[in-house]
XYZ file of C-alpha atoms in Angstrom:
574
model
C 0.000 0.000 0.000
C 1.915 3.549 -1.401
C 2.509 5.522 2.086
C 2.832 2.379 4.454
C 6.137 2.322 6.242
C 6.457 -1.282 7.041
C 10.282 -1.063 7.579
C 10.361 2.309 9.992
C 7.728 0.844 12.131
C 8.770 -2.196 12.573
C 12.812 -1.920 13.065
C 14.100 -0.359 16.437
C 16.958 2.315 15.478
C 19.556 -0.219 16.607
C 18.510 -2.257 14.707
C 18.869 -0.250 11.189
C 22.156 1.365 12.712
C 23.629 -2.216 12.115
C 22.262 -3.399 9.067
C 24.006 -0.179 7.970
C 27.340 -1.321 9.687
C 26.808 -4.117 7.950
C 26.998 -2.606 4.380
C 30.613 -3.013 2.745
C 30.677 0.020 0.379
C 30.004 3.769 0.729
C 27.965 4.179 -2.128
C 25.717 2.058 -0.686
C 25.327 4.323 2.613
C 25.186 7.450 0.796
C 22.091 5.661 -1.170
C 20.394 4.538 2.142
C 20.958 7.787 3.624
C 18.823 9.415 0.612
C 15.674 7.222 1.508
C 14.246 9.291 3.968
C 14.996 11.453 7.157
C 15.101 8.949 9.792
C 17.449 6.920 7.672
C 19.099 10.461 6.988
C 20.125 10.682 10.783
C 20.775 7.248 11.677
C 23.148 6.515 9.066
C 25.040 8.936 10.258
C 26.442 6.148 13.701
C 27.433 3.637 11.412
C 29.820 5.450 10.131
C 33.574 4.581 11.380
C 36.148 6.156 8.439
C 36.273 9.787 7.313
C 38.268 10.648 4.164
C 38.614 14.193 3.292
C 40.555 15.534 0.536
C 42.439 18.952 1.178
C 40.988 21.439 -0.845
C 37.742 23.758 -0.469
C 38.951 24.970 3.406
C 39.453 21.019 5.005
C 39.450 23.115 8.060
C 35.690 24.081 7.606
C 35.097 20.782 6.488
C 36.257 19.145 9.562
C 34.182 21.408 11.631
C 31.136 20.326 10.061
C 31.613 16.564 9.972
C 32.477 16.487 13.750
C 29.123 17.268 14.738
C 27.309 15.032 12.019
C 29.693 11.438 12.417
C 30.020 11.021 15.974
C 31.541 7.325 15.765
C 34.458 7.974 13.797
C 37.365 5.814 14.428
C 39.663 6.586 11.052
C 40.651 10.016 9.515
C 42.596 9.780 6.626
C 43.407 13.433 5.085
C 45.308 13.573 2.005
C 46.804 16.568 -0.029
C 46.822 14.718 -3.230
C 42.976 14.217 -3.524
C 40.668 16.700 -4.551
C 37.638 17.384 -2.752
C 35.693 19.032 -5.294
C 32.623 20.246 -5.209
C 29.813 19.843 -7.299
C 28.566 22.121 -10.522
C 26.530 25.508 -9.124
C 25.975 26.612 -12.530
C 22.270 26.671 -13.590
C 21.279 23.988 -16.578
C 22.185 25.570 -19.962
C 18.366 24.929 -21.069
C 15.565 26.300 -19.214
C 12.414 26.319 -20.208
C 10.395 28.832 -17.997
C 11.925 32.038 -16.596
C 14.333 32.604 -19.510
C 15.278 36.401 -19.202
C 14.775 36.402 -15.335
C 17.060 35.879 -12.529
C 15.602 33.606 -9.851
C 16.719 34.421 -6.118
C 18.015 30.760 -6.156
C 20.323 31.509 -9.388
C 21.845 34.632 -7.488
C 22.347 32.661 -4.682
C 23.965 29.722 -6.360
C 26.176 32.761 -8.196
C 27.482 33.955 -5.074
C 28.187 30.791 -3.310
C 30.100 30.052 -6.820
C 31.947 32.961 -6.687
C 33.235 32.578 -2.959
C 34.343 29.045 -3.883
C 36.221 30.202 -6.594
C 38.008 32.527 -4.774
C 38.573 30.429 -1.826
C 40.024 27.869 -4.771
C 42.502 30.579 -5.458
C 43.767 30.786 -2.077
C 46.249 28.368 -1.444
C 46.119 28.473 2.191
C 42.646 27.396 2.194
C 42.954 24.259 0.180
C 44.969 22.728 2.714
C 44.542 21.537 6.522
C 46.263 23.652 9.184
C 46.656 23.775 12.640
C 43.388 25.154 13.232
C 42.264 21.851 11.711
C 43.991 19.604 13.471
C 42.973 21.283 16.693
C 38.711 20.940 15.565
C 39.598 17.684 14.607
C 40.707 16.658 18.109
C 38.073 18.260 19.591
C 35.214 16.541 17.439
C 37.014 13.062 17.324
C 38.440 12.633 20.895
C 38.042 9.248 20.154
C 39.876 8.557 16.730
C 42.373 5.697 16.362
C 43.876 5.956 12.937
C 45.086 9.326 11.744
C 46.705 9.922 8.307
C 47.742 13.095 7.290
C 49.650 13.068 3.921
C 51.352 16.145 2.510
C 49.991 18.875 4.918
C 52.680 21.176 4.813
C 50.324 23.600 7.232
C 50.472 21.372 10.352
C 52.851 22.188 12.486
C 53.982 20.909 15.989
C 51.371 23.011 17.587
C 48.427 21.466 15.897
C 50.339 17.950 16.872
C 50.423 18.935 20.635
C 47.045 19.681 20.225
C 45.875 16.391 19.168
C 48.158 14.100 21.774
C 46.894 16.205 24.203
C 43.043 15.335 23.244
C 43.492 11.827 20.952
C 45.232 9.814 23.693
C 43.551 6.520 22.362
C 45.793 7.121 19.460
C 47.009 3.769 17.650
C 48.256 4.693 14.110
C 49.634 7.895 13.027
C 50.563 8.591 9.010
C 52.571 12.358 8.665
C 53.974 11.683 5.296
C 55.317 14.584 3.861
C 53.857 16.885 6.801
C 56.684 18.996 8.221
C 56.169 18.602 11.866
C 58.973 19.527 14.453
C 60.463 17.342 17.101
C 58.308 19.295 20.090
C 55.151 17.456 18.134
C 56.344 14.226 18.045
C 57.902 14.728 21.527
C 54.114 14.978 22.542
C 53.218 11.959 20.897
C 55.065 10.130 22.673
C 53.813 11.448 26.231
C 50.623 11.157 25.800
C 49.500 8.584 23.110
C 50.875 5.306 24.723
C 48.885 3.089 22.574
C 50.316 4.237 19.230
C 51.506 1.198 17.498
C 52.366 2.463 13.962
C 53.971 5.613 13.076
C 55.078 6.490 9.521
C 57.594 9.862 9.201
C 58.139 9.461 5.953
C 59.662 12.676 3.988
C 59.159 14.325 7.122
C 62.159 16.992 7.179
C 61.831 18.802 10.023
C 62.596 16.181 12.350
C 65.699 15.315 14.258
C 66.798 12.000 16.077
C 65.775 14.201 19.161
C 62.074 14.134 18.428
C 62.129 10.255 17.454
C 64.196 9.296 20.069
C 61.860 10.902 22.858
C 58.133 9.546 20.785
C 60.176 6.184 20.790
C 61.247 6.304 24.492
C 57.348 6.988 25.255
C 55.668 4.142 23.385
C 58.105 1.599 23.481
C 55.782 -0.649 25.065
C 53.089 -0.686 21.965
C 55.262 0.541 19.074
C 55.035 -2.139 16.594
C 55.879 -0.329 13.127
C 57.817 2.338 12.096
C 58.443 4.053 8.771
C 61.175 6.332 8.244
C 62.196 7.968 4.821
C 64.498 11.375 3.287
C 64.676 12.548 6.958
C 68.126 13.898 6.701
C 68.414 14.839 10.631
C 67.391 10.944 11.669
C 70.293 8.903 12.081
C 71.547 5.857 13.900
C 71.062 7.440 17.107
C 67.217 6.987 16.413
C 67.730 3.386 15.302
C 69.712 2.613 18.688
C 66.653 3.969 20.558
C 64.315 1.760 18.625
C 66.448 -1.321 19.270
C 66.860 -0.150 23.059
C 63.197 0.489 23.782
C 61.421 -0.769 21.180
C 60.840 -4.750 21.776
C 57.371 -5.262 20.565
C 58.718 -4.084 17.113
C 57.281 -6.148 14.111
C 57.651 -3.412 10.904
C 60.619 -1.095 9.942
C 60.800 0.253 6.900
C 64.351 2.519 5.730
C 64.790 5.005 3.350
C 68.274 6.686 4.046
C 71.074 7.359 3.209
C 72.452 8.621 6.745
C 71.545 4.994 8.152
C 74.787 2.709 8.223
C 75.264 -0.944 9.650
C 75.435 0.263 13.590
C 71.843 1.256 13.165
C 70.379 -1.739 11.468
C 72.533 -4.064 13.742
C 70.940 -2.153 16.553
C 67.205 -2.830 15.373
C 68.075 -6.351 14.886
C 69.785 -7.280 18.205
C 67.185 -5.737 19.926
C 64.290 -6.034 18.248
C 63.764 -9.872 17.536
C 60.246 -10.123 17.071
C 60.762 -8.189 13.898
C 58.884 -9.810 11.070
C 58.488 -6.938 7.716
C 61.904 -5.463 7.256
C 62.208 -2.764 3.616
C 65.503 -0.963 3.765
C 66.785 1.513 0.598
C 69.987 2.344 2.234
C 73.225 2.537 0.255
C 75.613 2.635 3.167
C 74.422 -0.871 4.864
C 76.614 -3.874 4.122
C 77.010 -7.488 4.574
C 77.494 -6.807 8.220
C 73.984 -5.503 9.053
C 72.324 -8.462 7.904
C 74.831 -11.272 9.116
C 72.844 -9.236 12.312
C 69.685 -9.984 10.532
C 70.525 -13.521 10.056
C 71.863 -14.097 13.481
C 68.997 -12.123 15.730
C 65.735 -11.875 13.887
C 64.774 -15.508 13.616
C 61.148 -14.586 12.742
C 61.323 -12.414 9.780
C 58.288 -13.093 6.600
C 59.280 -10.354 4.765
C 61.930 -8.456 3.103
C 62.432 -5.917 0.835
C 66.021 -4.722 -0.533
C 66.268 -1.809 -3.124
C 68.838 -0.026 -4.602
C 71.695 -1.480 -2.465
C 75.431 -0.704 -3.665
C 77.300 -2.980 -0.926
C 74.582 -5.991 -0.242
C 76.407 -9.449 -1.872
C 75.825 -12.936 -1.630
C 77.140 -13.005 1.888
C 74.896 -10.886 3.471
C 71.872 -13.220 1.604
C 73.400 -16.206 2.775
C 72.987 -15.093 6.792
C 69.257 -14.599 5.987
C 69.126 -18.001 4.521
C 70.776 -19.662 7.309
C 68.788 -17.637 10.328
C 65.372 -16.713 8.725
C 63.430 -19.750 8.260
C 60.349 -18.528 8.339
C 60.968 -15.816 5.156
C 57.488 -16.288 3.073
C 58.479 -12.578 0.872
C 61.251 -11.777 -0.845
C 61.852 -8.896 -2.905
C 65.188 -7.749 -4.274
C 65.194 -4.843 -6.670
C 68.384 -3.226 -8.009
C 70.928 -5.544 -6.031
C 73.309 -5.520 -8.348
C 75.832 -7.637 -6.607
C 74.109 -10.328 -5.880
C 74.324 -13.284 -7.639
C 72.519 -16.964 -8.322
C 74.823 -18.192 -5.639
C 72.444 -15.800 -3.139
C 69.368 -16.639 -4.060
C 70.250 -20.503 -4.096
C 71.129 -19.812 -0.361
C 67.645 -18.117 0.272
C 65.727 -21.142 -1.440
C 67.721 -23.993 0.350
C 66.991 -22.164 3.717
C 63.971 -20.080 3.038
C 61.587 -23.181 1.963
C 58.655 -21.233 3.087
C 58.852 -18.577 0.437
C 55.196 -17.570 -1.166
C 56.213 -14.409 -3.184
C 59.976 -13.949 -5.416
C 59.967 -10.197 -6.923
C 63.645 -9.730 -8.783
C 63.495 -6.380 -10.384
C 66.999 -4.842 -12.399
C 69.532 -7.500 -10.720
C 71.295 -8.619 -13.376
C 73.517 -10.816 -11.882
C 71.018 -13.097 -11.227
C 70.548 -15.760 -13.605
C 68.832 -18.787 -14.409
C 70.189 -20.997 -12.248
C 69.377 -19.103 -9.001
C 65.596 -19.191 -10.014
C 65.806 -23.023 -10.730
C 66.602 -23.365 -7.321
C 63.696 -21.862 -6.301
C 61.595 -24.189 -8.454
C 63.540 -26.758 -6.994
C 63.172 -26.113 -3.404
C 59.766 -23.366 -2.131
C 56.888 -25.633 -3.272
C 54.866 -22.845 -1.521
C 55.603 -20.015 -4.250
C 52.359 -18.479 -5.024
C 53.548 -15.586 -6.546
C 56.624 -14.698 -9.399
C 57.872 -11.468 -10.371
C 60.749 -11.247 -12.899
C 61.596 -7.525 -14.250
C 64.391 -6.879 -16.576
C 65.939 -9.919 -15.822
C 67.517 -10.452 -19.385
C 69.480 -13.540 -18.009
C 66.836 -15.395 -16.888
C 66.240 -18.392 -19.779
C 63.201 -21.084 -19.999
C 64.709 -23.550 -17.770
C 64.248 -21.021 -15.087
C 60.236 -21.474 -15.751
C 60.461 -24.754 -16.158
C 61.628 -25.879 -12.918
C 59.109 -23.403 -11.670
C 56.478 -25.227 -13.591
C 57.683 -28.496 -12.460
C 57.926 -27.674 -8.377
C 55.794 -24.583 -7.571
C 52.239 -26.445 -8.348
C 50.552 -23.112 -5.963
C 51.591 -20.312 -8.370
C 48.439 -17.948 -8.798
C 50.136 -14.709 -10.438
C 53.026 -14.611 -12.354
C 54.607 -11.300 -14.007
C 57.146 -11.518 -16.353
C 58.673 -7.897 -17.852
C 61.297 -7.191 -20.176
C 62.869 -10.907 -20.151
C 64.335 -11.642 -23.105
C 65.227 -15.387 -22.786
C 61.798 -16.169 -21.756
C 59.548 -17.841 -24.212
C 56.917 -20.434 -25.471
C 58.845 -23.579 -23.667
C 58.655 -21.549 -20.680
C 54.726 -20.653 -20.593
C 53.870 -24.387 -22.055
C 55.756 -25.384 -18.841
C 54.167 -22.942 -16.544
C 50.530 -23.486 -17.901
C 51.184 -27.965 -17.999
C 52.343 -27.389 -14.170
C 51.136 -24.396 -12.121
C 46.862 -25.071 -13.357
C 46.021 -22.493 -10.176
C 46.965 -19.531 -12.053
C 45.149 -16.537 -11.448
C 46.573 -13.771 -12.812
C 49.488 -13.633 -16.010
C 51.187 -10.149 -16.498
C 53.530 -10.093 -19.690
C 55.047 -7.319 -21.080
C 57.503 -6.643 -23.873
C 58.790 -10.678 -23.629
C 59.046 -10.712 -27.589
C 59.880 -14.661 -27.624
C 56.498 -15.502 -26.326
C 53.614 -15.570 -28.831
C 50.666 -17.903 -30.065
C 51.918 -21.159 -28.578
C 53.031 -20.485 -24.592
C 49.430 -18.505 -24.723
C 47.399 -21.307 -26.243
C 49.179 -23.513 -23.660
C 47.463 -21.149 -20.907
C 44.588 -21.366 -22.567
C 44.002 -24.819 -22.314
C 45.793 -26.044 -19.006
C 44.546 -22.661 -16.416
C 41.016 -22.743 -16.304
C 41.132 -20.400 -13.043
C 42.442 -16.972 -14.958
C 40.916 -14.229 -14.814
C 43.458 -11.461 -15.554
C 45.644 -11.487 -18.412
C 47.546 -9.032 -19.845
C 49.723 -9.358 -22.540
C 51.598 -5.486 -23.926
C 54.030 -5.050 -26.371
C 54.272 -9.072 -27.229
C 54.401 -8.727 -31.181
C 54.228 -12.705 -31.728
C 50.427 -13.179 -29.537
C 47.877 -13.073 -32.272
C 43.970 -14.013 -32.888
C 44.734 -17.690 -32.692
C 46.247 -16.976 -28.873
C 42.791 -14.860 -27.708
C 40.609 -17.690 -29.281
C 42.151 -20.330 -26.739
C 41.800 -18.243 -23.961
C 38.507 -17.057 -25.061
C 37.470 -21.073 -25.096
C 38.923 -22.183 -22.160
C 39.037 -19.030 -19.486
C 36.486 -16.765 -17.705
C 38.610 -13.946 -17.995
C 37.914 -10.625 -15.900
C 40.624 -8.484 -16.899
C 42.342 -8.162 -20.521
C 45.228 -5.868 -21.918
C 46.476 -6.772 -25.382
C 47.908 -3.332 -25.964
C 50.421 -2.831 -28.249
C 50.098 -6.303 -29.617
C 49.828 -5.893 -32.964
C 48.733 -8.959 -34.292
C 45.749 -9.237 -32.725
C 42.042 -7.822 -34.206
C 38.469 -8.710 -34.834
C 38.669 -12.476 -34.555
C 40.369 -12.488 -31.403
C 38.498 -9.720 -29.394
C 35.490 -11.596 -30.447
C 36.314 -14.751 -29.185
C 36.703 -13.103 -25.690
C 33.530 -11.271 -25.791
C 31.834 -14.653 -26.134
C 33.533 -16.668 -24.272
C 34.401 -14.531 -21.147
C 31.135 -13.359 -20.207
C 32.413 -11.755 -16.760
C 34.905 -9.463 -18.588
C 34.836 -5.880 -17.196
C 38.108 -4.398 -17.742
C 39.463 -4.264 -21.551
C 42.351 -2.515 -23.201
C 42.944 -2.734 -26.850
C 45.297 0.037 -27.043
C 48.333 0.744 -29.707
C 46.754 -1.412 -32.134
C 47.768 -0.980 -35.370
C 45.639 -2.850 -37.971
C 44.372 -1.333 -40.804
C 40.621 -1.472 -41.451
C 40.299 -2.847 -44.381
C 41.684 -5.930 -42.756
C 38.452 -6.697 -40.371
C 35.039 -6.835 -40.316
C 32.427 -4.865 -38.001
C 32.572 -6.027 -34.647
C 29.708 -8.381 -33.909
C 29.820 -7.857 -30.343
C 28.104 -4.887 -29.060
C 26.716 -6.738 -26.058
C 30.234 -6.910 -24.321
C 30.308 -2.996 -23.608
C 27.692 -3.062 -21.598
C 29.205 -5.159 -19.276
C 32.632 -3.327 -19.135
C 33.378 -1.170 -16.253
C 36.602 -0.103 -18.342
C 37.803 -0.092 -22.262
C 40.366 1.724 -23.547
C 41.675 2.135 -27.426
C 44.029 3.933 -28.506
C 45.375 3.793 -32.173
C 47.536 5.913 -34.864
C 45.217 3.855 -37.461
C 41.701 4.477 -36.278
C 41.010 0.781 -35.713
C 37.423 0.302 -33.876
C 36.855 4.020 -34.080
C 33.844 3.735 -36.808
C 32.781 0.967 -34.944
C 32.563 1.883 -31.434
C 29.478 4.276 -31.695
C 27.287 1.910 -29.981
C 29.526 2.324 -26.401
C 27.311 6.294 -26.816
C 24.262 4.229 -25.783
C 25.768 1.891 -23.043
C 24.481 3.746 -19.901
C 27.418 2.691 -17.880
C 30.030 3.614 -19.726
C 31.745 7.517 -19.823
C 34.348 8.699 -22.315
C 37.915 10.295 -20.931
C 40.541 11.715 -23.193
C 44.450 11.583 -22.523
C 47.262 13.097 -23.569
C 48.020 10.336 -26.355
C 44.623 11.321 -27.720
C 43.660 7.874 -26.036
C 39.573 7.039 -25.534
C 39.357 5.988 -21.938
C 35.939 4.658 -21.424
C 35.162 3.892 -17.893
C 32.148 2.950 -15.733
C 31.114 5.574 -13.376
C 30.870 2.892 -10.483
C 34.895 2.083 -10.967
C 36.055 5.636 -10.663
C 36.797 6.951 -7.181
């Protein structure tokens, strides 16, 4: 009956208020919010995360949404995203009231002109100290605090909220340029903060760490420290000192030698997430590693100038338990390193070797030969890296899901007809400018992994039609990217479109075909399923015969810089 309310008067408030908890996505509150104004005000408690982009006065902003969210938990406030606001400007076609000004229109002119001027004032696009200071008063109670590239907050907004947010457990200041007197607070009166990130944070000293680490060194559990110029070993010390609970440190330094590593790692053995980018460690700071921090899953090493197979050989020997490894721009490190780290490492899950070019095929047969567990490959610009490497992969790893291959020369159809016979789990194949694979390794994948559902395939110049008409018939592919492969038209994009019915994602880009070589596209149907197609080509390829995506309702066109059509679904942009 139109008017009866069965819902309203028959659930209590609490009731609603969790149902609402209960939904995973924020679209979906905003929509419940919009059904009436109980629902209106109610929403309103379920609400636990606030993310506000720093432009249009984030100051004001936080003012206002203190007195509407009263639950909040999670701030995150972020310099990079733009909070814009919507279009003020009256419809370009009006019927009634042509050559007459409404009081609404003037209204709507003003408030446009005061935002544009506010735009132009860069002090109000970004969150201050005045900010920080509402924000502690309206969320006493917050947990989680990120604020990324605020170059307006200061140590005396920080003091302000320790003082107030003493329940405190995570606290982001990337790229905010906060003193040591701010942090210095932190540390006296948030003793529950467990994770603390001071990345790019240059106003900071080894003073202003050392006294936040000497105050909650009995829940500090990760810390994140990166192009701080003034934070040394001395800080490092004080984390290994104090710090016991310690499970996460990630480095980016140069001013960080050995004596602060070896520091963190003698003291600090329940350490289990270790990322370092710093030039000046050596073989000595991770014999520490080896020796102290029995319990490490995963590291990261990047960029290092004196890390050899020595120093990889202590983490073989003392970390057992090692389930991640990623090694990126090592370039002394050799096979002989990473055949210690699969011998003693037999837990590993993920291998990501980006740029070191010492490593070779043996080293990776090793792994195929000894981490059964490997779920995930990642080989980058690895250019001595052949097909046995994949084989032996193929042959011992049966529980690889994703597998991304870049820039590997030696890598080609004997290695993908090995990976697709052996690791039938796939998930998810990446493969980009590996010119030696083509119809046959893809065919292979095809046939063997029924479980893909993301493939992407740029720049490989021997994948053709023949390739996309296996996969078409034997995967339910979610995800495609054949850009740049120019081989590949009609015949093939059709076979996807009717054999991958759950296909959202497509990118046909840098396809250079002629059009007098195909035929019209006989699958209209698949656009309206796509959250996201792109095509871009110097030929015009699908350009006459794409005018059927200006009736798909969920699809909207965006141009780039390569003259590129983007067309995305409004539901996948955020």
């Amino acid at each position: 009956m139109r008017g009866h309310d069965r819902i309203n008067n028959c659930l209590p408030e609490e009731l609603i208020i969790e149902i609402f908890r209960r939904l995973e996505s924020k679209p979906s509150r905003d929509a419940c919010s919009l059904v009436c104004k109980r629902w209106l005000s109610l929403e309103r408690f379920s609400r636990t995360t606030l993310r506000i982009g720093a432009s249009f006065s984030p100051d004001f902003f936080v003012d206002l949404l203190s007195r509407r969210f009263l639950h909040i938990t999670s701030i995150h406030v972020d310099e990079r995203l733009s909070a814009s606001l919507p279009s003020l400007s009256p419809p370009s076609k009006r019927k009634r009231g042509k050559n007459k000004s409404s009081p609404s229109s003037s209204k709507r002119k003003d408030l446009t002109d005061k935002t544009n001027s506010e735009a132009e004032n860069a002090e109000s696009c970004s969150l201050t100290d005045a900010g920080l200071t509402a924000l502690a008063n309206g969320f006493p109670k917050i947990e989680n605090l990120s604020l990324i590239w605020c170059p307006n907050v200061s140590s005396v907004g920080l003091q302000s909220l320790a003082q107030k947010c003493t329940s405190l457990k995570s606290l982001d200041l990337q790229g905010c340029y906060v003193g040591d007197q701010g942090l210095a607070a932190v540390g006296k009166y948030c003793k529950q903060l467990e994770e603390l990130n001071l990345r790019f944070c240059e106003g900071l000293t080894d003073a202003g760490v050392i006294d936040l680490v000497v105050g909650c060194a009995k829940s500090l559990k990760s810390i994140g420290v990166a192009a701080s110029a003034k934070i040394t070993d001395l800080s490092m010390e004080a984390v290994g000192s104090h710090c016991k609970l310690l499970e996460v440190l990630f480095l980016d330094s140069e001013y960080i030698h050995d004596k602060g590593v070896v520091a963190v790692a003698q003291g600090c053995n329940r350490l289990k997430n270790l990322k370092l980018q710093c030039v000046n460690v050596t073989d000595e700071a991770f014999s520490a590693v080896g020796d102290s921090c029995s319990s490490l899953e995963q590291l990261a090493l990047y960029s290092f100038q004196q890390f050899t197979d020595k120093g990889m050989r202590a983490i073989g020997k003392g970390c057992k338990k090692l389930k991640t490894l990623t090694l990126s721009d090592c370039y002394f490190v050799s096979c002989k390193g990473l055949e210690a780290i699969a011998h003693g490492c037999k837990e590993l899950t993920r291998v990501e070797i980006n740029g070191c070019h010492n490593i070779g095929t043996h080293g990776l047969e090793a792994i195929g030969r000894s981490c059964p567990r490997l779920s995930e490959l990642a080989l980058l610009y690895c250019q001595r890296i052949g097909n046995s490497a994949l084989q032996a992969i193929g042959k011992g790893c049966k529980s690889l899901e994703i597998l991304h291959l870049v820039d590997c020369s030696g890598i080609g159809d004997i290695a993908m007809c090995s990976i697709a016979k052996g690791c039938r789990n796939l998930k998810k194949l990446h493969i980009r400018r590996c010119y030696e694979i083509g119809n046959k390794g893809v065919i292979a994948v095809g046939k063997h992994c029924k479980s893909l559902t993301e493939l992407s395939l740029r720049f490989c110049d021997k994948v053709g039609d023949v390739a996309l008409i296996a996969i078409g018939e034997g995967c339910s592919l979610q995800q495609l990217n054949v850009s740049g492969c120019h081989q590949i038209g009609d015949a093939g994009i059709s076979a996807i479109a009717r054999g991958c019915p759950r296909l959202t994602h497509l990118d046909i880009s840098v396809l250079q075909v002629s059009e007098n070589q195909t035929k019209p596209l006989r699958f209209p149907y698949l656009f309206f399923r796509l959250k996201r197609f792109t095509e871009v080509s110097s030929s015009g390829l699908f350009d006459h015969k794409l005018r059927t995506l200006e009736t798909c309702p969920w699809l909207s066109l965006e141009k780039d810089v390569q003259c590129s059509k983007t067309w995305s679904c409004p539901i996948a942009i955020i």
